Tab-separated table of C-alpha atoms in Angstrom:
chain	number	residue	atom	x	y	z
K	1197	MET	CA	-42.633	-30.498	-24.124
K	1198	GLN	CA	-43.942	-32.321	-21.097
K	1199	ARG	CA	-40.459	-33.026	-19.741
K	1200	GLY	CA	-40.190	-29.415	-18.545
K	1201	ARG	CA	-43.247	-29.622	-16.282
K	1202	GLY	CA	-41.618	-31.929	-13.737
K	1203	ALA	CA	-38.423	-29.913	-13.410
K	1204	GLY	CA	-39.863	-26.401	-13.372
K	1205	PRO	CA	-41.731	-26.341	-10.020
K	1206	ALA	CA	-38.857	-28.089	-8.245
K	1207	LEU	CA	-36.389	-25.562	-9.625
K	1208	VAL	CA	-38.515	-22.571	-8.633
K	1209	LEU	CA	-39.042	-23.993	-5.134
K	1210	LEU	CA	-35.327	-24.649	-4.728
K	1211	LEU	CA	-34.341	-21.135	-5.770
K	1212	ALA	CA	-36.966	-19.568	-3.527
K	1213	LEU	CA	-35.818	-21.544	-0.495
K	1214	GLY	CA	-32.171	-20.892	-1.283
K	1215	ILE	CA	-32.577	-17.136	-1.689
K	1216	CYS	CA	-34.655	-16.861	1.475
K	1217	GLY	CA	-31.969	-18.638	3.492
K	1218	LEU	CA	-28.901	-16.963	2.052
K	1219	GLN	CA	-28.683	-14.447	4.875
K	1220	LEU	CA	-27.744	-17.252	7.240
K	1221	ALA	CA	-24.520	-17.990	5.383
K	1222	SER	CA	-21.444	-15.855	5.869
K	1223	ALA	CA	-18.685	-17.470	3.791
K	1224	LYS	CA	-15.270	-17.223	5.499
K	1225	LEU	CA	-16.761	-15.233	8.380
K	1226	THR	CA	-18.304	-18.138	10.251
K	1227	VAL	CA	-21.146	-17.816	12.745
K	1228	ALA	CA	-22.261	-20.975	14.556
K	1229	GLU	CA	-24.926	-21.399	17.218
K	1230	ILE	CA	-24.473	-24.500	19.364
K	1231	THR	CA	-27.466	-25.543	21.472
K	1232	LYS	CA	-27.314	-28.281	24.133
K	1233	ASP	CA	-24.706	-30.202	22.179
K	1234	ASP	CA	-23.146	-33.099	24.088
K	1235	ARG	CA	-20.382	-33.881	21.586
K	1236	SER	CA	-16.879	-33.932	23.005
K	1237	LEU	CA	-15.307	-32.690	19.784
K	1238	ILE	CA	-16.773	-30.252	17.252
K	1239	LEU	CA	-15.120	-29.116	14.034
K	1240	VAL	CA	-15.839	-25.378	13.898
K	1241	ALA	CA	-13.849	-24.446	10.761
K	1242	GLU	CA	-12.512	-26.748	8.066
K	1243	PRO	CA	-8.782	-26.757	7.188
K	1244	PHE	CA	-7.613	-23.263	6.264
K	1245	GLY	CA	-4.316	-22.466	4.569
K	1246	PHE	CA	-2.492	-19.766	6.532
K	1247	SER	CA	0.375	-17.639	5.275
K	1248	GLU	CA	3.302	-16.452	7.393
K	1249	ASP	CA	0.991	-13.795	8.832
K	1250	GLY	CA	-2.106	-15.931	9.267
K	1251	ARG	CA	-4.597	-14.795	11.900
K	1252	MET	CA	-7.782	-15.889	13.642
K	1253	ASN	CA	-10.451	-13.825	15.367
K	1254	ILE	CA	-12.756	-15.770	17.700
K	1255	THR	CA	-15.705	-14.319	19.607
K	1256	VAL	CA	-17.707	-16.519	21.980
K	1257	SER	CA	-20.931	-15.450	23.693
K	1258	ASP	CA	-24.036	-16.853	25.431
K	1259	PHE	CA	-22.035	-19.667	26.988
K	1260	MET	CA	-23.730	-22.244	29.222
K	1261	LEU	CA	-22.678	-25.691	30.372
K	1262	TRP	CA	-25.410	-28.129	31.340
K	1263	SER	CA	-25.189	-31.208	33.509
K	1264	PRO	CA	-27.811	-34.015	33.508
K	1265	GLY	CA	-31.244	-32.862	34.524
K	1266	GLU	CA	-31.071	-29.592	32.618
K	1267	VAL	CA	-29.355	-27.889	35.559
K	1268	LYS	CA	-26.887	-25.121	34.755
K	1269	LYS	CA	-23.420	-26.172	35.798
K	1270	ASN	CA	-21.036	-23.712	37.406
K	1271	GLY	CA	-17.337	-23.316	36.598
K	1272	PRO	CA	-14.454	-23.756	36.402
K	1273	TYR	CA	-14.424	-24.225	32.644
K	1274	ASP	CA	-10.786	-25.060	32.075
K	1275	ARG	CA	-11.793	-28.345	30.395
K	1276	VAL	CA	-13.837	-26.571	27.734
K	1277	GLY	CA	-12.311	-24.509	24.947
K	1278	PHE	CA	-10.921	-24.099	21.444
K	1279	PHE	CA	-7.795	-25.459	19.823
K	1280	VAL	CA	-6.249	-25.769	16.374
K	1281	THR	CA	-4.496	-28.722	14.819
K	1282	THR	CA	-3.255	-29.881	11.439
K	1283	PRO	CA	-5.460	-32.113	9.243
K	1284	ALA	CA	-2.798	-34.830	9.382
K	1285	VAL	CA	-3.416	-35.558	13.068
K	1286	GLU	CA	-7.205	-35.185	13.182
K	1287	GLY	CA	-7.565	-38.957	13.238
K	1288	GLN	CA	-5.428	-39.123	16.372
K	1289	LEU	CA	-7.879	-36.841	18.165
K	1290	GLU	CA	-10.643	-39.421	17.860
K	1291	LEU	CA	-8.335	-42.112	19.247
K	1292	ASP	CA	-7.375	-39.908	22.191
K	1293	LEU	CA	-11.032	-39.227	22.976
K	1294	ALA	CA	-11.798	-42.939	22.864
K	1295	GLU	CA	-9.030	-43.447	25.453
K	1296	GLY	CA	-10.441	-40.714	27.694
K	1297	LYS	CA	-7.800	-38.119	26.853
K	1298	CYS	CA	-8.701	-34.462	26.414
K	1299	PRO	CA	-7.431	-32.730	23.250
K	1300	LEU	CA	-6.836	-29.577	25.311
K	1301	ASP	CA	-4.092	-31.486	27.135
K	1302	SER	CA	-2.475	-32.886	23.978
K	1303	GLN	CA	-0.043	-30.105	23.222
K	1304	ASP	CA	1.927	-32.393	20.892
K	1305	ILE	CA	-0.876	-32.553	18.350
K	1306	ALA	CA	-3.041	-29.556	19.286
K	1307	ILE	CA	-2.548	-25.901	20.178
K	1308	THR	CA	-5.000	-24.671	22.808
K	1309	LEU	CA	-6.234	-21.173	22.003
K	1310	PHE	CA	-8.263	-20.502	25.127
K	1311	THR	CA	-10.604	-22.220	27.562
K	1312	PHE	CA	-13.946	-20.884	28.727
K	1313	ASP	CA	-12.400	-19.754	32.000
K	1314	ALA	CA	-11.466	-16.675	29.996
K	1315	ILE	CA	-15.101	-15.673	29.577
K	1316	ASP	CA	-16.085	-12.715	31.718
K	1317	PRO	CA	-19.268	-13.711	33.614
K	1318	LYS	CA	-20.420	-10.065	33.616
K	1319	LYS	CA	-19.974	-9.544	29.886
K	1320	GLY	CA	-20.818	-13.127	29.000
K	1321	SER	CA	-18.481	-13.100	26.028
K	1322	VAL	CA	-14.843	-13.172	25.006
K	1323	SER	CA	-13.131	-11.974	21.835
K	1324	ARG	CA	-9.570	-12.868	20.966
K	1325	GLU	CA	-7.193	-12.500	18.034
K	1326	PHE	CA	-4.470	-15.078	17.440
K	1327	ARG	CA	-1.393	-14.864	15.231
K	1328	LEU	CA	0.088	-18.251	14.398
K	1329	PHE	CA	3.512	-16.634	14.062
K	1330	ASN	CA	3.439	-15.900	17.809
K	1331	MET	CA	2.221	-19.365	18.751
K	1332	LEU	CA	4.523	-21.667	16.774
K	1333	LYS	CA	8.271	-21.876	16.628
K	1334	ASP	CA	9.835	-21.452	13.183
K	1335	TYR	CA	6.376	-20.905	11.693
K	1336	THR	CA	6.325	-20.086	7.969
K	1337	GLY	CA	2.740	-21.016	7.109
K	1338	GLY	CA	0.536	-24.071	7.275
K	1339	GLU	CA	-2.937	-25.572	7.183
K	1340	PHE	CA	-4.941	-25.763	10.401
K	1341	SER	CA	-8.445	-26.761	11.497
K	1342	LEU	CA	-10.325	-25.098	14.354
K	1343	PHE	CA	-11.979	-27.390	16.909
K	1344	PHE	CA	-14.060	-27.014	20.038
K	1345	ALA	CA	-13.535	-29.549	22.836
K	1346	ASN	CA	-15.779	-30.303	25.796
K	1347	CYS	CA	-13.934	-32.590	28.205
K	1348	GLU	CA	-16.457	-32.218	31.018
K	1349	PRO	CA	-18.119	-35.639	31.490
K	1350	ASP	CA	-21.894	-35.937	31.101
K	1351	SER	CA	-22.445	-32.373	29.994
K	1352	ALA	CA	-23.910	-30.388	27.136
K	1353	ILE	CA	-22.920	-26.976	25.850
K	1354	ASP	CA	-24.614	-23.779	24.633
K	1355	PHE	CA	-22.720	-20.953	22.950
K	1356	THR	CA	-22.488	-18.749	19.886
K	1357	VAL	CA	-19.152	-18.414	18.131
K	1358	GLU	CA	-18.037	-16.007	15.421
K	1359	VAL	CA	-14.823	-16.919	13.609
K	1360	ALA	CA	-12.790	-14.974	11.063
K	1361	LEU	CA	-9.837	-16.719	9.428
K	1362	TYR	CA	-7.625	-14.616	7.184
K	1363	ASN	CA	-4.133	-13.850	5.957
K	1364	VAL	CA	-2.444	-10.470	5.986
K	1365	TRP	CA	-0.428	-9.380	2.959
K	1366	GLY	CA	1.104	-5.996	3.746
K	1367	ASP	CA	-1.880	-3.785	4.550
K	1368	ARG	CA	-4.428	-6.087	2.865
K	1369	PHE	CA	-6.578	-8.738	4.543
K	1370	ASP	CA	-7.281	-11.855	2.449
K	1371	TYR	CA	-10.112	-14.090	3.651
K	1372	LEU	CA	-9.332	-16.831	1.141
K	1373	PRO	CA	-6.955	-19.533	2.361
K	1374	VAL	CA	-3.612	-20.048	0.715
K	1375	GLY	CA	-4.311	-22.372	-2.214
K	1376	GLU	CA	-7.761	-20.926	-2.866
K	1377	ASP	CA	-6.509	-17.374	-3.453
K	1378	MET	CA	-5.919	-18.405	-7.086
K	1379	LEU	CA	-9.581	-19.268	-7.639
K	1380	PRO	CA	-10.771	-15.820	-8.816
K	1381	PHE	CA	-8.136	-15.899	-11.570
K	1382	ILE	CA	-8.873	-19.549	-12.432
K	1383	TYR	CA	-12.616	-19.006	-12.800
K	1384	PHE	CA	-12.275	-15.764	-14.744
K	1385	THR	CA	-9.865	-17.493	-17.139
K	1386	MET	CA	-12.397	-20.301	-17.576
K	1387	PHE	CA	-15.102	-17.695	-18.232
K	1388	ILE	CA	-13.048	-16.383	-21.154
K	1389	MET	CA	-12.477	-19.909	-22.490
K	1390	PHE	CA	-16.139	-20.960	-22.205
K	1391	SER	CA	-17.239	-17.670	-23.768
K	1392	ALA	CA	-14.881	-18.255	-26.689
K	1393	LEU	CA	-16.263	-21.775	-27.036
K	1394	GLY	CA	-19.801	-20.375	-27.022
K	1395	VAL	CA	-18.962	-17.894	-29.779
K	1396	VAL	CA	-17.340	-20.590	-31.939
K	1397	TRP	CA	-20.266	-22.970	-31.440
K	1398	THR	CA	-22.821	-20.252	-32.194
K	1399	LEU	CA	-21.035	-19.383	-35.451
K	1400	MET	CA	-20.984	-23.077	-36.415
K	1401	VAL	CA	-24.721	-23.385	-35.801
K	1402	ILE	CA	-25.496	-20.185	-37.731
K	1403	ARG	CA	-23.310	-21.128	-40.696
K	1404	GLY	CA	-24.787	-24.618	-40.786
K	1405	LYS	CA	-28.306	-23.407	-40.131
K	1406	GLN	CA	-29.841	-25.730	-42.711
K	1407	ASP	CA	-28.276	-28.728	-40.976
K	1408	SER	CA	-28.798	-27.524	-37.399
K	1409	HIS	CA	-31.304	-29.110	-35.050
K	1410	LYS	CA	-33.032	-27.983	-31.891
K	1411	ILE	CA	-30.402	-29.715	-29.781
K	1412	HIS	CA	-27.698	-27.457	-31.260
K	1413	TYR	CA	-29.494	-24.322	-30.087
K	1414	LEU	CA	-29.999	-25.890	-26.664
K	1415	MET	CA	-26.243	-26.506	-26.505
K	1416	ILE	CA	-25.648	-22.780	-27.157
K	1417	VAL	CA	-27.788	-21.930	-24.129
K	1418	LEU	CA	-25.915	-24.526	-22.034
K	1419	VAL	CA	-22.511	-23.012	-22.852
K	1420	ALA	CA	-23.874	-19.531	-22.112
K	1421	PHE	CA	-25.057	-20.537	-18.640
K	1422	LYS	CA	-21.800	-22.367	-17.965
K	1423	SER	CA	-19.929	-19.148	-18.815
K	1424	LEU	CA	-22.161	-17.172	-16.456
K	1425	THR	CA	-21.618	-19.780	-13.738
K	1426	VAL	CA	-17.818	-19.514	-13.757
K	1427	LEU	CA	-18.045	-15.713	-14.064
K	1428	SER	CA	-20.219	-15.513	-10.950
K	1429	GLN	CA	-17.766	-17.866	-9.201
K	1430	ALA	CA	-14.873	-15.579	-10.097
K	1431	PHE	CA	-16.636	-12.507	-8.653
K	1432	MET	CA	-17.878	-14.481	-5.642
K	1433	TYR	CA	-14.391	-15.638	-4.617
K	1434	HIS	CA	-12.934	-12.207	-5.363
K	1435	THR	CA	-15.505	-10.582	-3.082
K	1436	ILE	CA	-14.936	-13.176	-0.353
K	1437	SER	CA	-11.212	-12.511	-0.592
K	1438	ILE	CA	-11.749	-8.821	0.162
K	1439	TYR	CA	-14.713	-8.779	2.539
K	1440	GLY	CA	-14.987	-12.344	3.825
K	1441	ASP	CA	-18.513	-12.524	2.449
K	1442	ALA	CA	-19.932	-13.133	-1.024
K	1443	GLU	CA	-21.969	-9.898	-0.874
K	1444	GLY	CA	-24.785	-11.336	-3.012
K	1445	TRP	CA	-22.671	-13.013	-5.693
K	1446	ASN	CA	-23.585	-16.388	-4.190
K	1447	ILE	CA	-27.213	-15.712	-5.180
K	1448	ALA	CA	-26.179	-15.303	-8.817
K	1449	PHE	CA	-24.024	-18.401	-8.503
K	1450	TYR	CA	-26.966	-20.446	-7.175
K	1451	ILE	CA	-29.243	-19.353	-10.001
K	1452	PHE	CA	-26.727	-19.939	-12.794
K	1453	THR	CA	-25.651	-23.263	-11.294
K	1454	ALA	CA	-29.262	-24.457	-11.118
K	1455	CYS	CA	-29.881	-23.489	-14.755
K	1456	ARG	CA	-26.584	-24.970	-15.915
K	1457	SER	CA	-27.227	-28.254	-14.073
K	1458	PHE	CA	-30.708	-28.483	-15.593
K	1459	LEU	CA	-29.439	-27.821	-19.122
K	1460	PHE	CA	-26.389	-30.068	-18.825
K	1461	PHE	CA	-28.287	-33.208	-17.874
K	1462	LEU	CA	-31.088	-32.337	-20.265
K	1463	VAL	CA	-28.638	-32.062	-23.178
K	1464	VAL	CA	-26.789	-35.269	-22.231
K	1465	ILE	CA	-30.015	-37.278	-21.996
K	1466	LEU	CA	-31.428	-35.807	-25.223
K	1467	LEU	CA	-28.201	-36.539	-27.095
K	1468	ALA	CA	-28.186	-40.039	-25.657
K	1469	THR	CA	-31.727	-40.732	-26.903
K	1470	GLY	CA	-31.174	-39.243	-30.353
K	1471	TRP	CA	-33.803	-36.525	-29.881
K	1472	SER	CA	-34.028	-34.050	-32.803
K	1473	TYR	CA	-31.547	-36.169	-34.764
K	1474	MET	CA	-33.042	-39.609	-35.269
K	1475	LYS	CA	-36.467	-38.983	-33.788
K	1476	PRO	CA	-38.567	-35.912	-32.906
K	1477	PHE	CA	-40.015	-37.364	-29.696
K	1478	ILE	CA	-39.070	-38.559	-26.200
K	1479	ALA	CA	-40.100	-42.074	-25.171
K	1480	PRO	CA	-42.179	-42.433	-21.964
K	1481	ARG	CA	-39.359	-44.062	-19.972
K	1482	GLU	CA	-36.986	-41.297	-21.046
K	1483	LYS	CA	-39.521	-38.685	-19.900
K	1484	ARG	CA	-39.742	-40.393	-16.516
K	1485	LEU	CA	-35.966	-40.404	-16.229
K	1486	LEU	CA	-35.827	-36.691	-17.082
K	1487	MET	CA	-38.458	-35.820	-14.491
K	1488	VAL	CA	-36.599	-37.723	-11.766
K	1489	VAL	CA	-32.911	-37.161	-12.506
K	1490	ILE	CA	-32.859	-33.494	-13.490
K	1491	PRO	CA	-34.754	-31.976	-10.510
K	1492	LEU	CA	-32.866	-34.288	-8.127
K	1493	GLN	CA	-29.514	-33.336	-9.639
K	1494	ILE	CA	-30.270	-29.612	-9.465
K	1495	ILE	CA	-31.355	-29.842	-5.844
K	1496	ALA	CA	-28.300	-31.937	-4.908
K	1497	ASN	CA	-25.823	-29.599	-6.636
K	1498	CYS	CA	-27.292	-26.412	-5.201
K	1499	ALA	CA	-27.681	-27.965	-1.745
K	1500	ILE	CA	-24.004	-29.004	-1.760
K	1501	ILE	CA	-22.958	-25.444	-2.618
K	1502	TYR	CA	-25.317	-24.012	-0.014
K	1503	LEU	CA	-24.108	-26.476	2.644
K	1504	ASP	CA	-20.461	-25.587	2.001
K	1505	GLU	CA	-21.153	-22.012	3.120
K	1506	PHE	CA	-22.029	-23.143	6.628
K	1507	THR	CA	-19.705	-24.205	9.396
K	1508	PRO	CA	-19.420	-27.987	9.900
K	1509	ALA	CA	-20.180	-27.426	13.596
K	1510	ALA	CA	-23.811	-28.476	13.059
K	1511	GLU	CA	-24.439	-32.064	14.150
K	1512	SER	CA	-25.962	-33.148	10.833
K	1513	TRP	CA	-23.496	-31.273	8.572
K	1514	PHE	CA	-21.330	-34.255	7.653
K	1515	THR	CA	-24.341	-36.548	7.257
K	1516	TRP	CA	-26.021	-34.204	4.782
K	1517	ARG	CA	-22.775	-33.629	2.921
K	1518	ASP	CA	-22.285	-37.364	2.374
K	1519	ILE	CA	-25.937	-37.900	1.384
K	1520	LEU	CA	-25.878	-35.066	-1.145
K	1521	HIS	CA	-22.635	-36.227	-2.735
K	1522	LEU	CA	-24.076	-39.744	-2.983
K	1523	VAL	CA	-27.222	-38.390	-4.666
K	1524	ASP	CA	-25.053	-36.434	-7.112
K	1525	ILE	CA	-23.070	-39.550	-8.085
K	1526	VAL	CA	-26.233	-41.678	-8.403
K	1527	CYS	CA	-27.835	-39.091	-10.713
K	1528	CYS	CA	-24.684	-38.988	-12.823
K	1529	CYS	CA	-24.823	-42.764	-13.175
K	1530	LEU	CA	-28.525	-42.684	-14.084
K	1531	VAL	CA	-27.869	-40.477	-17.120
K	1532	LEU	CA	-25.888	-43.371	-18.576
K	1533	PHE	CA	-29.048	-45.451	-18.980
K	1534	PRO	CA	-30.367	-43.627	-22.078
K	1535	ILE	CA	-27.015	-44.166	-23.789
K	1536	VAL	CA	-27.102	-47.864	-22.911
K	1537	TRP	CA	-30.690	-48.075	-24.220
K	1538	SER	CA	-29.654	-46.418	-27.497
K	1539	ILE	CA	-26.675	-48.736	-27.891
K	1540	LYS	CA	-28.887	-51.768	-27.290
K	1541	GLN	CA	-31.483	-50.570	-29.810
K	1542	LEU	CA	-28.827	-49.942	-32.444
K	1543	ARG	CA	-27.217	-53.309	-31.831
K	1544	ASP	CA	-30.578	-55.034	-32.239
K	1545	ALA	CA	-31.303	-52.979	-35.376
K	1546	SER	CA	-27.990	-53.960	-36.971
K	1547	GLU	CA	-29.035	-57.591	-36.697
K	1548	THR	CA	-32.570	-57.205	-38.051
K	1549	ASP	CA	-33.040	-54.317	-40.495
K	1550	GLY	CA	-30.129	-55.072	-42.804
K	1551	LYS	CA	-28.825	-51.491	-42.771
K	1552	VAL	CA	-25.673	-52.650	-41.058
K	1553	VAL	CA	-23.243	-49.945	-42.176
K	1554	ARG	CA	-25.330	-46.962	-41.169
K	1555	THR	CA	-26.412	-48.573	-37.909
K	1556	LEU	CA	-22.886	-49.579	-36.942
K	1557	VAL	CA	-21.670	-46.019	-37.532
K	1558	LYS	CA	-24.348	-44.766	-35.154
K	1559	LEU	CA	-23.479	-47.535	-32.716
K	1560	THR	CA	-19.824	-46.484	-32.736
K	1561	LEU	CA	-20.807	-42.855	-32.140
K	1562	PHE	CA	-22.975	-43.737	-29.158
K	1563	ARG	CA	-20.245	-45.942	-27.708
K	1564	GLN	CA	-17.796	-43.050	-27.969
K	1565	PHE	CA	-20.287	-40.728	-26.311
K	1566	TYR	CA	-20.865	-43.300	-23.559
K	1567	ILE	CA	-17.116	-43.500	-22.890
K	1568	MET	CA	-16.863	-39.699	-22.813
K	1569	VAL	CA	-19.689	-39.394	-20.279
K	1570	VAL	CA	-18.247	-42.146	-18.070
K	1571	CYS	CA	-14.781	-40.557	-18.137
K	1572	TYR	CA	-16.230	-37.134	-17.367
K	1573	ILE	CA	-18.251	-38.405	-14.410
K	1574	TYR	CA	-15.365	-40.494	-13.066
K	1575	PHE	CA	-12.909	-37.612	-13.322
K	1576	THR	CA	-15.063	-34.784	-11.935
K	1577	ARG	CA	-16.688	-36.820	-9.136
K	1578	ILE	CA	-13.806	-39.070	-8.038
K	1579	ILE	CA	-10.440	-37.928	-9.380
K	1580	VAL	CA	-11.092	-34.280	-8.492
K	1581	TYR	CA	-12.131	-35.342	-4.974
K	1582	LEU	CA	-8.893	-37.323	-4.616
K	1583	LEU	CA	-6.922	-34.315	-5.799
K	1584	GLU	CA	-8.595	-32.116	-3.200
K	1585	SER	CA	-7.763	-34.676	-0.519
K	1586	THR	CA	-4.138	-35.333	-1.469
K	1587	LEU	CA	-2.734	-32.111	-2.937
K	1588	PRO	CA	-0.694	-29.848	-0.628
K	1589	TYR	CA	-2.897	-27.003	0.544
K	1590	GLN	CA	-0.877	-24.473	-1.498
K	1591	TYR	CA	-1.941	-26.220	-4.716
K	1592	ILE	CA	-5.570	-27.008	-3.930
K	1593	TRP	CA	-6.578	-24.631	-6.729
K	1594	MET	CA	-5.331	-27.253	-9.184
K	1595	ALA	CA	-8.327	-29.480	-8.352
K	1596	ALA	CA	-10.768	-26.722	-9.361
K	1597	ALA	CA	-8.736	-26.010	-12.503
K	1598	ALA	CA	-8.699	-29.715	-13.414
K	1599	SER	CA	-12.478	-29.967	-12.954
K	1600	GLU	CA	-13.165	-26.950	-15.171
K	1601	LEU	CA	-10.712	-28.094	-17.860
K	1602	ALA	CA	-12.348	-31.532	-17.848
K	1603	THR	CA	-15.746	-29.874	-18.344
K	1604	LEU	CA	-14.375	-27.727	-21.166
K	1605	SER	CA	-12.854	-30.812	-22.826
K	1606	PHE	CA	-16.145	-32.698	-22.503
K	1607	TYR	CA	-18.060	-29.816	-24.103
K	1608	ILE	CA	-15.566	-29.606	-26.973
K	1609	ALA	CA	-15.562	-33.371	-27.580
K	1610	SER	CA	-19.383	-33.503	-27.518
K	1611	GLY	CA	-19.568	-30.534	-29.895
K	1612	ILE	CA	-17.202	-32.200	-32.353
K	1613	SER	CA	-19.196	-35.436	-32.264
K	1614	PHE	CA	-22.602	-33.789	-32.665
K	1615	ARG	CA	-21.785	-30.667	-34.673
K	1616	PRO	CA	-24.115	-29.537	-37.475
K	1617	MET	CA	-23.237	-31.393	-40.678
K	1618	PRO	CA	-24.938	-32.148	-43.997
K	1619	ALA	CA	-27.088	-35.246	-43.824
K	1620	GLY	CA	-24.655	-37.220	-45.947
K	1621	ALA	CA	-21.725	-36.412	-43.670
K	1622	ASN	CA	-23.570	-36.791	-40.392
K	1623	PRO	CA	-23.013	-40.210	-38.765
K	1624	TYR	CA	-26.686	-40.239	-37.827
K	1625	PHE	CA	-27.776	-39.949	-41.449
K	1626	GLN	CA	-25.042	-41.704	-43.394
K	1627	LEU	CA	-26.671	-43.900	-46.047
K	1628	THR	CA	-25.519	-46.990	-47.806
K	1629	GLU	CA	-25.395	-46.893	-51.632
K	1630	GLU	CA	-28.572	-48.946	-51.811
K	1631	GLU	CA	-30.412	-46.552	-49.475
K	1632	ALA	CA	-29.147	-43.539	-51.426
K	1633	ILE	CA	-30.484	-44.994	-54.701
K	1634	GLU	CA	-33.849	-45.709	-53.111
K	1635	LEU	CA	-34.004	-42.175	-51.700
K	1636	THR	CA	-33.174	-40.673	-55.135
K	1637	LYS	CA	-35.897	-42.726	-56.797
K	1638	ALA	CA	-38.430	-41.578	-54.220
K	1639	GLU	CA	-37.482	-37.927	-54.755
K	1640	ASN	CA	-37.777	-38.299	-58.549
K	1641	GLU	CA	-41.203	-39.820	-58.237
K	1642	GLU	CA	-42.359	-36.964	-56.000
K	1643	ASN	CA	-40.860	-34.325	-58.342
K	1644	PRO	CA	-41.156	-35.636	-61.944
């Protein structure tokens, strides 16, 4: 079909660019290069859940401080350094900066790790390990963000920083934060559940082969790639937990995610337009929607995953994150249009062709599918985000579990609605008594 021609080149280009750039990402072992950055406050590492023996390794090198006119500024550098704080008081930091206060002086809301006075001019670098247990009174664990502060007025900064955040459990290092250490188990459990769903659906399609359509076989492929996606996620997080790096599993995750995103939106749009059920073709406007939405959705999803592997220290990190999430939501809303078009066509048909019963059954089915898609989009794009933002850090894994369970429920509900059935039992092909009589007469005339 022609709909594949628009998505294919974009997908290949995306995967090629992604795989070529994967070496720059380093998961929980963060490497950031800051070049002539004049920001007073830089988020180096997002909130990380530390256990009772939570630790941080920070290595800074190639440090330079520039004053106006591109002239290298000499020390002291006691107003430039790193600190940690809890996510709850991050908003206060911005207020303090607006009032001319330096976060390095705000010991009530921030813990200064070290300033750049500690850098040896001969070596040009400094490496330190910090144990939160030694820095906080009555510490039993918590969630902290790592920031860089430059309180020197009218200056810009150059440096390279390597950060390792991890927890120690006995003699084992765990590079996953508390709350995310459940993710390998969550995703492997979901792999088993999606695989079981794929087996059940495949058996249904095989047993009802005479009543199966092309869309049913496409749904088998979708479930298979979804299973591979969560399996690669399970191994990716397990590897990060041990080594601090995905060790290549992120490449598999990118590929399976791209294929799964392509198939998911393709299946939703084809179901919404009645392809291979009511009609064996795709209308021109539906083809245009496919060629726009699917490549854009794949690029947005993979770019979001790829962006999450980098430190937010880059100036444009937050801007790109917000843009990509907006694109993802817009694409999800666009897939609702084919369902609305189908509902409108069926409503018009019920008023003109006289086949009210059959048309109203189809209309009800499409309305149910519309509600399912809306609920799925609302839950996975908004509710899950709210869960991630509001849950205590120890239970952040529940947001990922809720998202995967919602996806599983959506797949099951869609499968029940569009499962292979005999023509007489299928809502798409249910006939009135009058239509059944006419069909019987036509068959008798063809086969006397």
